[in-house]
PDB file of C-alpha atoms in Angstrom:
ATOM      1  CA  MET D   1     -13.597 124.645 157.702  1.00  0.00           C
ATOM      2  CA  ALA D   2     -16.838 123.756 155.937  1.00  0.00           C
ATOM      3  CA  TRP D   3     -20.035 125.488 157.008  1.00  0.00           C
ATOM      4  CA  ILE D   4     -22.533 123.282 158.860  1.00  0.00           C
ATOM      5  CA  ALA D   5     -26.177 124.238 159.345  1.00  0.00           C
ATOM      6  CA  PRO D   6     -26.621 125.194 163.000  1.00  0.00           C
ATOM      7  CA  ASP D   7     -28.705 123.209 165.440  1.00  0.00           C
ATOM      8  CA  VAL D   8     -32.132 124.602 166.270  1.00  0.00           C
ATOM      9  CA  ALA D   9     -33.976 123.985 169.511  1.00  0.00           C
ATOM     10  CA  ARG D  10     -37.502 122.613 169.158  1.00  0.00           C
ATOM     11  CA  GLY D  11     -38.871 125.281 171.464  1.00  0.00           C
ATOM     12  CA  PRO D  12     -41.819 125.030 173.835  1.00  0.00           C
ATOM     13  CA  ARG D  13     -44.989 123.186 172.964  1.00  0.00           C
ATOM     14  CA  ILE D  14     -47.826 125.273 171.623  1.00  0.00           C
ATOM     15  CA  ASP D  15     -50.560 126.213 174.082  1.00  0.00           C
ATOM     16  CA  MET D  16     -53.470 124.358 172.512  1.00  0.00           C
ATOM     17  CA  ALA D  17     -56.003 126.689 174.158  1.00  0.00           C
ATOM     18  CA  CYS D  18     -54.501 130.020 173.074  1.00  0.00           C
ATOM     19  CA  GLY D  19     -56.231 132.509 170.806  1.00  0.00           C
ATOM     20  CA  GLU D  20     -56.412 132.099 167.054  1.00  0.00           C
ATOM     21  CA  ARG D  21     -53.762 134.683 166.128  1.00  0.00           C
ATOM     22  CA  GLU D  22     -51.276 133.356 168.662  1.00  0.00           C
ATOM     23  CA  MET D  23     -51.940 129.809 167.508  1.00  0.00           C
ATOM     24  CA  LEU D  24     -51.387 130.638 163.825  1.00  0.00           C
ATOM     25  CA  GLU D  25     -48.176 132.524 164.592  1.00  0.00           C
ATOM     26  CA  LYS D  26     -46.814 129.793 166.850  1.00  0.00           C
ATOM     27  CA  CYS D  27     -47.754 126.994 164.453  1.00  0.00           C
ATOM     28  CA  LEU D  28     -45.959 128.825 161.639  1.00  0.00           C
ATOM     29  CA  ARG D  29     -42.868 129.345 163.817  1.00  0.00           C
ATOM     30  CA  GLN D  30     -42.945 125.657 164.721  1.00  0.00           C
ATOM     31  CA  ARG D  31     -43.105 124.614 161.049  1.00  0.00           C
ATOM     32  CA  ARG D  32     -40.135 126.856 160.316  1.00  0.00           C
ATOM     33  CA  VAL D  33     -38.213 125.207 163.146  1.00  0.00           C
ATOM     34  CA  PHE D  34     -39.068 121.743 161.814  1.00  0.00           C
ATOM     35  CA  LEU D  35     -37.616 122.644 158.410  1.00  0.00           C
ATOM     36  CA  LEU D  36     -34.495 124.154 159.983  1.00  0.00           C
ATOM     37  CA  ARG D  37     -34.055 121.054 162.169  1.00  0.00           C
ATOM     38  CA  LYS D  38     -34.077 118.879 159.042  1.00  0.00           C
ATOM     39  CA  CYS D  39     -31.140 120.951 157.818  1.00  0.00           C
ATOM     40  CA  SER D  40     -29.229 121.170 161.106  1.00  0.00           C
ATOM     41  CA  GLY D  41     -25.890 119.425 161.374  1.00  0.00           C
ATOM     42  CA  LEU D  42     -25.524 119.006 157.612  1.00  0.00           C
ATOM     43  CA  THR D  43     -22.832 120.467 155.409  1.00  0.00           C
ATOM     44  CA  ALA D  44     -23.595 122.660 152.427  1.00  0.00           C
ATOM     45  CA  GLU D  45     -22.943 119.692 150.129  1.00  0.00           C
ATOM     46  CA  GLN D  46     -25.338 117.482 152.072  1.00  0.00           C
ATOM     47  CA  LEU D  47     -28.005 120.191 151.888  1.00  0.00           C
ATOM     48  CA  LYS D  48     -27.549 120.139 148.099  1.00  0.00           C
ATOM     49  CA  THR D  49     -28.011 116.354 147.879  1.00  0.00           C
ATOM     50  CA  ALA D  50     -30.998 115.456 145.728  1.00  0.00           C
ATOM     51  CA  SER D  51     -33.640 113.130 147.113  1.00  0.00           C
ATOM     52  CA  VAL D  52     -33.750 110.507 144.342  1.00  0.00           C
ATOM     53  CA  GLU D  53     -33.155 110.698 140.631  1.00  0.00           C
ATOM     54  CA  PRO D  54     -34.519 112.262 138.521  1.00  0.00           C
ATOM     55  CA  SER D  55     -35.827 114.687 141.176  1.00  0.00           C
ATOM     56  CA  ASN D  56     -33.845 117.823 141.954  1.00  0.00           C
ATOM     57  CA  LEU D  57     -35.499 118.175 145.362  1.00  0.00           C
ATOM     58  CA  THR D  58     -32.944 119.086 148.045  1.00  0.00           C
ATOM     59  CA  LEU D  59     -33.109 120.416 151.584  1.00  0.00           C
ATOM     60  CA  LEU D  60     -31.418 123.623 150.449  1.00  0.00           C
ATOM     61  CA  GLY D  61     -33.935 123.942 147.626  1.00  0.00           C
ATOM     62  CA  LEU D  62     -36.782 123.545 150.123  1.00  0.00           C
ATOM     63  CA  LEU D  63     -35.269 126.182 152.403  1.00  0.00           C
ATOM     64  CA  ARG D  64     -34.871 128.565 149.465  1.00  0.00           C
ATOM     65  CA  HIS D  65     -38.397 127.795 148.245  1.00  0.00           C
ATOM     66  CA  MET D  66     -39.998 128.508 151.606  1.00  0.00           C
ATOM     67  CA  THR D  67     -38.044 131.758 151.855  1.00  0.00           C
ATOM     68  CA  GLU D  68     -39.575 132.823 148.550  1.00  0.00           C
ATOM     69  CA  VAL D  69     -43.041 131.517 149.458  1.00  0.00           C
ATOM     70  CA  GLU D  70     -43.178 133.494 152.696  1.00  0.00           C
ATOM     71  CA  ARG D  71     -41.829 136.619 150.998  1.00  0.00           C
ATOM     72  CA  PHE D  72     -44.367 136.278 148.186  1.00  0.00           C
ATOM     73  CA  TRP D  73     -47.459 135.653 150.283  1.00  0.00           C
ATOM     74  CA  PHE D  74     -46.844 137.983 153.221  1.00  0.00           C
ATOM     75  CA  ARG D  75     -45.021 140.846 151.571  1.00  0.00           C
ATOM     76  CA  THR D  76     -45.909 140.804 147.868  1.00  0.00           C
ATOM     77  CA  MET D  77     -49.454 139.463 147.794  1.00  0.00           C
ATOM     78  CA  TYR D  78     -50.784 140.561 151.173  1.00  0.00           C
ATOM     79  CA  LEU D  79     -48.957 143.835 151.778  1.00  0.00           C
ATOM     80  CA  HIS D  80     -48.395 144.683 148.088  1.00  0.00           C
ATOM     81  CA  GLU D  81     -44.735 145.481 148.748  1.00  0.00           C
ATOM     82  CA  ILE D  82     -42.531 145.622 145.703  1.00  0.00           C
ATOM     83  CA  VAL D  83     -39.704 143.270 146.564  1.00  0.00           C
ATOM     84  CA  PRO D  84     -37.491 141.505 144.055  1.00  0.00           C
ATOM     85  CA  GLY D  85     -37.487 137.740 143.719  1.00  0.00           C
ATOM     86  CA  LEU D  86     -34.687 135.971 145.512  1.00  0.00           C
ATOM     87  CA  TYR D  87     -33.967 132.863 143.470  1.00  0.00           C
ATOM     88  CA  SER D  88     -36.520 132.457 140.706  1.00  0.00           C
ATOM     89  CA  THR D  89     -36.514 134.562 137.560  1.00  0.00           C
ATOM     90  CA  ASP D  90     -38.299 134.568 134.213  1.00  0.00           C
ATOM     91  CA  GLU D  91     -35.345 132.616 132.834  1.00  0.00           C
ATOM     92  CA  HIS D  92     -35.307 130.211 135.794  1.00  0.00           C
ATOM     93  CA  PRO D  93     -38.860 130.092 137.236  1.00  0.00           C
ATOM     94  CA  ASP D  94     -37.821 127.247 139.568  1.00  0.00           C
ATOM     95  CA  GLY D  95     -34.463 128.755 140.474  1.00  0.00           C
ATOM     96  CA  ASP D  96     -35.095 128.090 144.158  1.00  0.00           C
ATOM     97  CA  PHE D  97     -34.857 124.361 143.394  1.00  0.00           C
ATOM     98  CA  ASP D  98     -32.900 124.274 140.130  1.00  0.00           C
ATOM     99  CA  LEU D  99     -29.968 126.550 140.975  1.00  0.00           C
ATOM    100  CA  VAL D 100     -28.610 125.052 144.190  1.00  0.00           C
ATOM    101  CA  ALA D 101     -25.375 123.556 142.817  1.00  0.00           C
ATOM    102  CA  ASP D 102     -23.495 126.860 143.100  1.00  0.00           C
ATOM    103  CA  ALA D 103     -25.630 128.322 145.886  1.00  0.00           C
ATOM    104  CA  ASP D 104     -24.137 129.610 149.126  1.00  0.00           C
ATOM    105  CA  ALA D 105     -25.912 127.478 151.737  1.00  0.00           C
ATOM    106  CA  ALA D 106     -24.826 129.658 154.665  1.00  0.00           C
ATOM    107  CA  ALA D 107     -26.141 132.786 152.930  1.00  0.00           C
ATOM    108  CA  ASP D 108     -29.393 131.046 151.994  1.00  0.00           C
ATOM    109  CA  HIS D 109     -29.858 129.851 155.578  1.00  0.00           C
ATOM    110  CA  ALA D 110     -29.283 133.393 156.866  1.00  0.00           C
ATOM    111  CA  ARG D 111     -31.671 134.760 154.224  1.00  0.00           C
ATOM    112  CA  PHE D 112     -34.401 132.357 155.405  1.00  0.00           C
ATOM    113  CA  LEU D 113     -33.999 133.606 158.983  1.00  0.00           C
ATOM    114  CA  ALA D 114     -33.965 137.255 157.902  1.00  0.00           C
ATOM    115  CA  GLU D 115     -36.941 136.912 155.576  1.00  0.00           C
ATOM    116  CA  THR D 116     -39.126 135.058 158.062  1.00  0.00           C
ATOM    117  CA  ALA D 117     -38.331 137.740 160.668  1.00  0.00           C
ATOM    118  CA  ALA D 118     -39.193 140.448 158.110  1.00  0.00           C
ATOM    119  CA  CYS D 119     -42.476 138.711 157.318  1.00  0.00           C
ATOM    120  CA  ASP D 120     -43.382 138.450 161.001  1.00  0.00           C
ATOM    121  CA  ALA D 121     -42.621 142.147 161.502  1.00  0.00           C
ATOM    122  CA  ALA D 122     -44.522 143.146 158.368  1.00  0.00           C
ATOM    123  CA  VAL D 123     -47.818 141.623 159.513  1.00  0.00           C
ATOM    124  CA  ALA D 124     -47.477 142.177 163.265  1.00  0.00           C
ATOM    125  CA  GLY D 125     -50.626 143.721 164.661  1.00  0.00           C
ATOM    126  CA  ARG D 126     -52.649 143.324 161.461  1.00  0.00           C
ATOM    127  CA  ASP D 127     -56.152 141.929 161.818  1.00  0.00           C
ATOM    128  CA  LEU D 128     -56.602 138.377 160.540  1.00  0.00           C
ATOM    129  CA  ASP D 129     -59.832 139.413 158.816  1.00  0.00           C
ATOM    130  CA  GLU D 130     -58.312 142.422 157.037  1.00  0.00           C
ATOM    131  CA  PRO D 131     -58.813 141.798 153.317  1.00  0.00           C
ATOM    132  CA  VAL D 132     -56.542 142.989 150.539  1.00  0.00           C
ATOM    133  CA  ASP D 133     -57.105 142.939 146.801  1.00  0.00           C
ATOM    134  CA  ASP D 134     -55.915 139.824 145.030  1.00  0.00           C
ATOM    135  CA  PRO D 135     -57.067 139.705 141.421  1.00  0.00           C
ATOM    136  CA  GLU D 136     -56.083 136.043 141.165  1.00  0.00           C
ATOM    137  CA  ALA D 137     -58.216 134.958 144.121  1.00  0.00           C
ATOM    138  CA  THR D 138     -61.654 133.578 143.307  1.00  0.00           C
ATOM    139  CA  THR D 139     -63.182 136.271 145.535  1.00  0.00           C
ATOM    140  CA  ALA D 140     -60.761 139.009 144.305  1.00  0.00           C
ATOM    141  CA  GLU D 141     -59.401 139.426 147.823  1.00  0.00           C
ATOM    142  CA  VAL D 142     -57.528 137.509 150.484  1.00  0.00           C
ATOM    143  CA  ASN D 143     -57.247 137.993 154.235  1.00  0.00           C
ATOM    144  CA  LEU D 144     -54.292 137.419 156.531  1.00  0.00           C
ATOM    145  CA  ARG D 145     -55.892 134.319 158.088  1.00  0.00           C
ATOM    146  CA  TRP D 146     -55.919 132.648 154.658  1.00  0.00           C
ATOM    147  CA  VAL D 147     -52.251 133.547 154.135  1.00  0.00           C
ATOM    148  CA  TYR D 148     -51.271 131.948 157.450  1.00  0.00           C
ATOM    149  CA  ILE D 149     -53.258 128.807 156.683  1.00  0.00           C
ATOM    150  CA  HIS D 150     -51.833 128.599 153.175  1.00  0.00           C
ATOM    151  CA  LEU D 151     -48.287 128.868 154.519  1.00  0.00           C
ATOM    152  CA  LEU D 152     -49.003 126.146 157.058  1.00  0.00           C
ATOM    153  CA  GLU D 153     -50.187 123.937 154.167  1.00  0.00           C
ATOM    154  CA  GLU D 154     -46.995 124.700 152.230  1.00  0.00           C
ATOM    155  CA  TYR D 155     -44.801 123.858 155.212  1.00  0.00           C
ATOM    156  CA  ALA D 156     -46.746 120.674 155.941  1.00  0.00           C
ATOM    157  CA  GLN D 157     -46.166 119.450 152.409  1.00  0.00           C
ATOM    158  CA  HIS D 158     -42.525 120.432 152.240  1.00  0.00           C
ATOM    159  CA  THR D 159     -41.481 119.324 155.717  1.00  0.00           C
ATOM    160  CA  GLY D 160     -42.810 115.911 154.703  1.00  0.00           C
ATOM    161  CA  HIS D 161     -40.447 116.026 151.736  1.00  0.00           C
ATOM    162  CA  ALA D 162     -37.663 117.199 154.055  1.00  0.00           C
ATOM    163  CA  ASP D 163     -38.238 114.205 156.355  1.00  0.00           C
ATOM    164  CA  LEU D 164     -37.594 111.799 153.505  1.00  0.00           C
ATOM    165  CA  ILE D 165     -34.602 113.669 152.106  1.00  0.00           C
ATOM    166  CA  ARG D 166     -32.927 113.879 155.516  1.00  0.00           C
ATOM    167  CA  GLU D 167     -33.506 110.199 156.199  1.00  0.00           C
ATOM    168  CA  ARG D 168     -31.899 109.371 152.862  1.00  0.00           C
ATOM    169  CA  ILE D 169     -28.864 111.551 153.606  1.00  0.00           C
ATOM    170  CA  ASP D 170     -27.946 110.200 157.039  1.00  0.00           C
ATOM    171  CA  GLY D 171     -30.775 108.065 158.384  1.00  0.00           C
ATOM    172  CA  SER D 172     -32.007 110.778 160.744  1.00  0.00           C
ATOM    173  CA  THR D 173     -35.740 110.767 161.487  1.00  0.00           C
ATOM    174  CA  GLY D 174     -38.076 112.757 163.717  1.00  0.00           C
ATOM    175  CA  ALA D 175     -38.766 116.448 164.206  1.00  0.00           C
TER     176      ALA D 175
END
């Protein structure tokens, strides 16, 4: 039987009067859920369906990309962990998007869940204002607040893409 991306519950609404840290964490979790919901109920082949030619943008590619983005920003850039890339290499710098034809969608879905949980655990209890060195940043450092906001920007952009791809695949709309 073919693997089908599992359904994901929307979860409770965010308390719009909670503290900043809680709000950032919950907004990020919500964005993750929105991306997973765009994938839910689809087969591996549907997840590999490109949006429109000549684009190679797929839901699976977006899921793989956001797995790498979270890993990069939370673990590599903020915590300075040495973790290998997951999909992109020097030979294939856009491997997250370009190499989906032979990808294992179930494994990539599980990797997204595992990596986002690892990222949450890695920064749990850290102060939002705690700076770390980032030689590429204009100020030579970045704080955790900026990382959260940057990830929310990334998800906002890519869940918009996911909306259009999903609608093209089966007409489904909404979060």
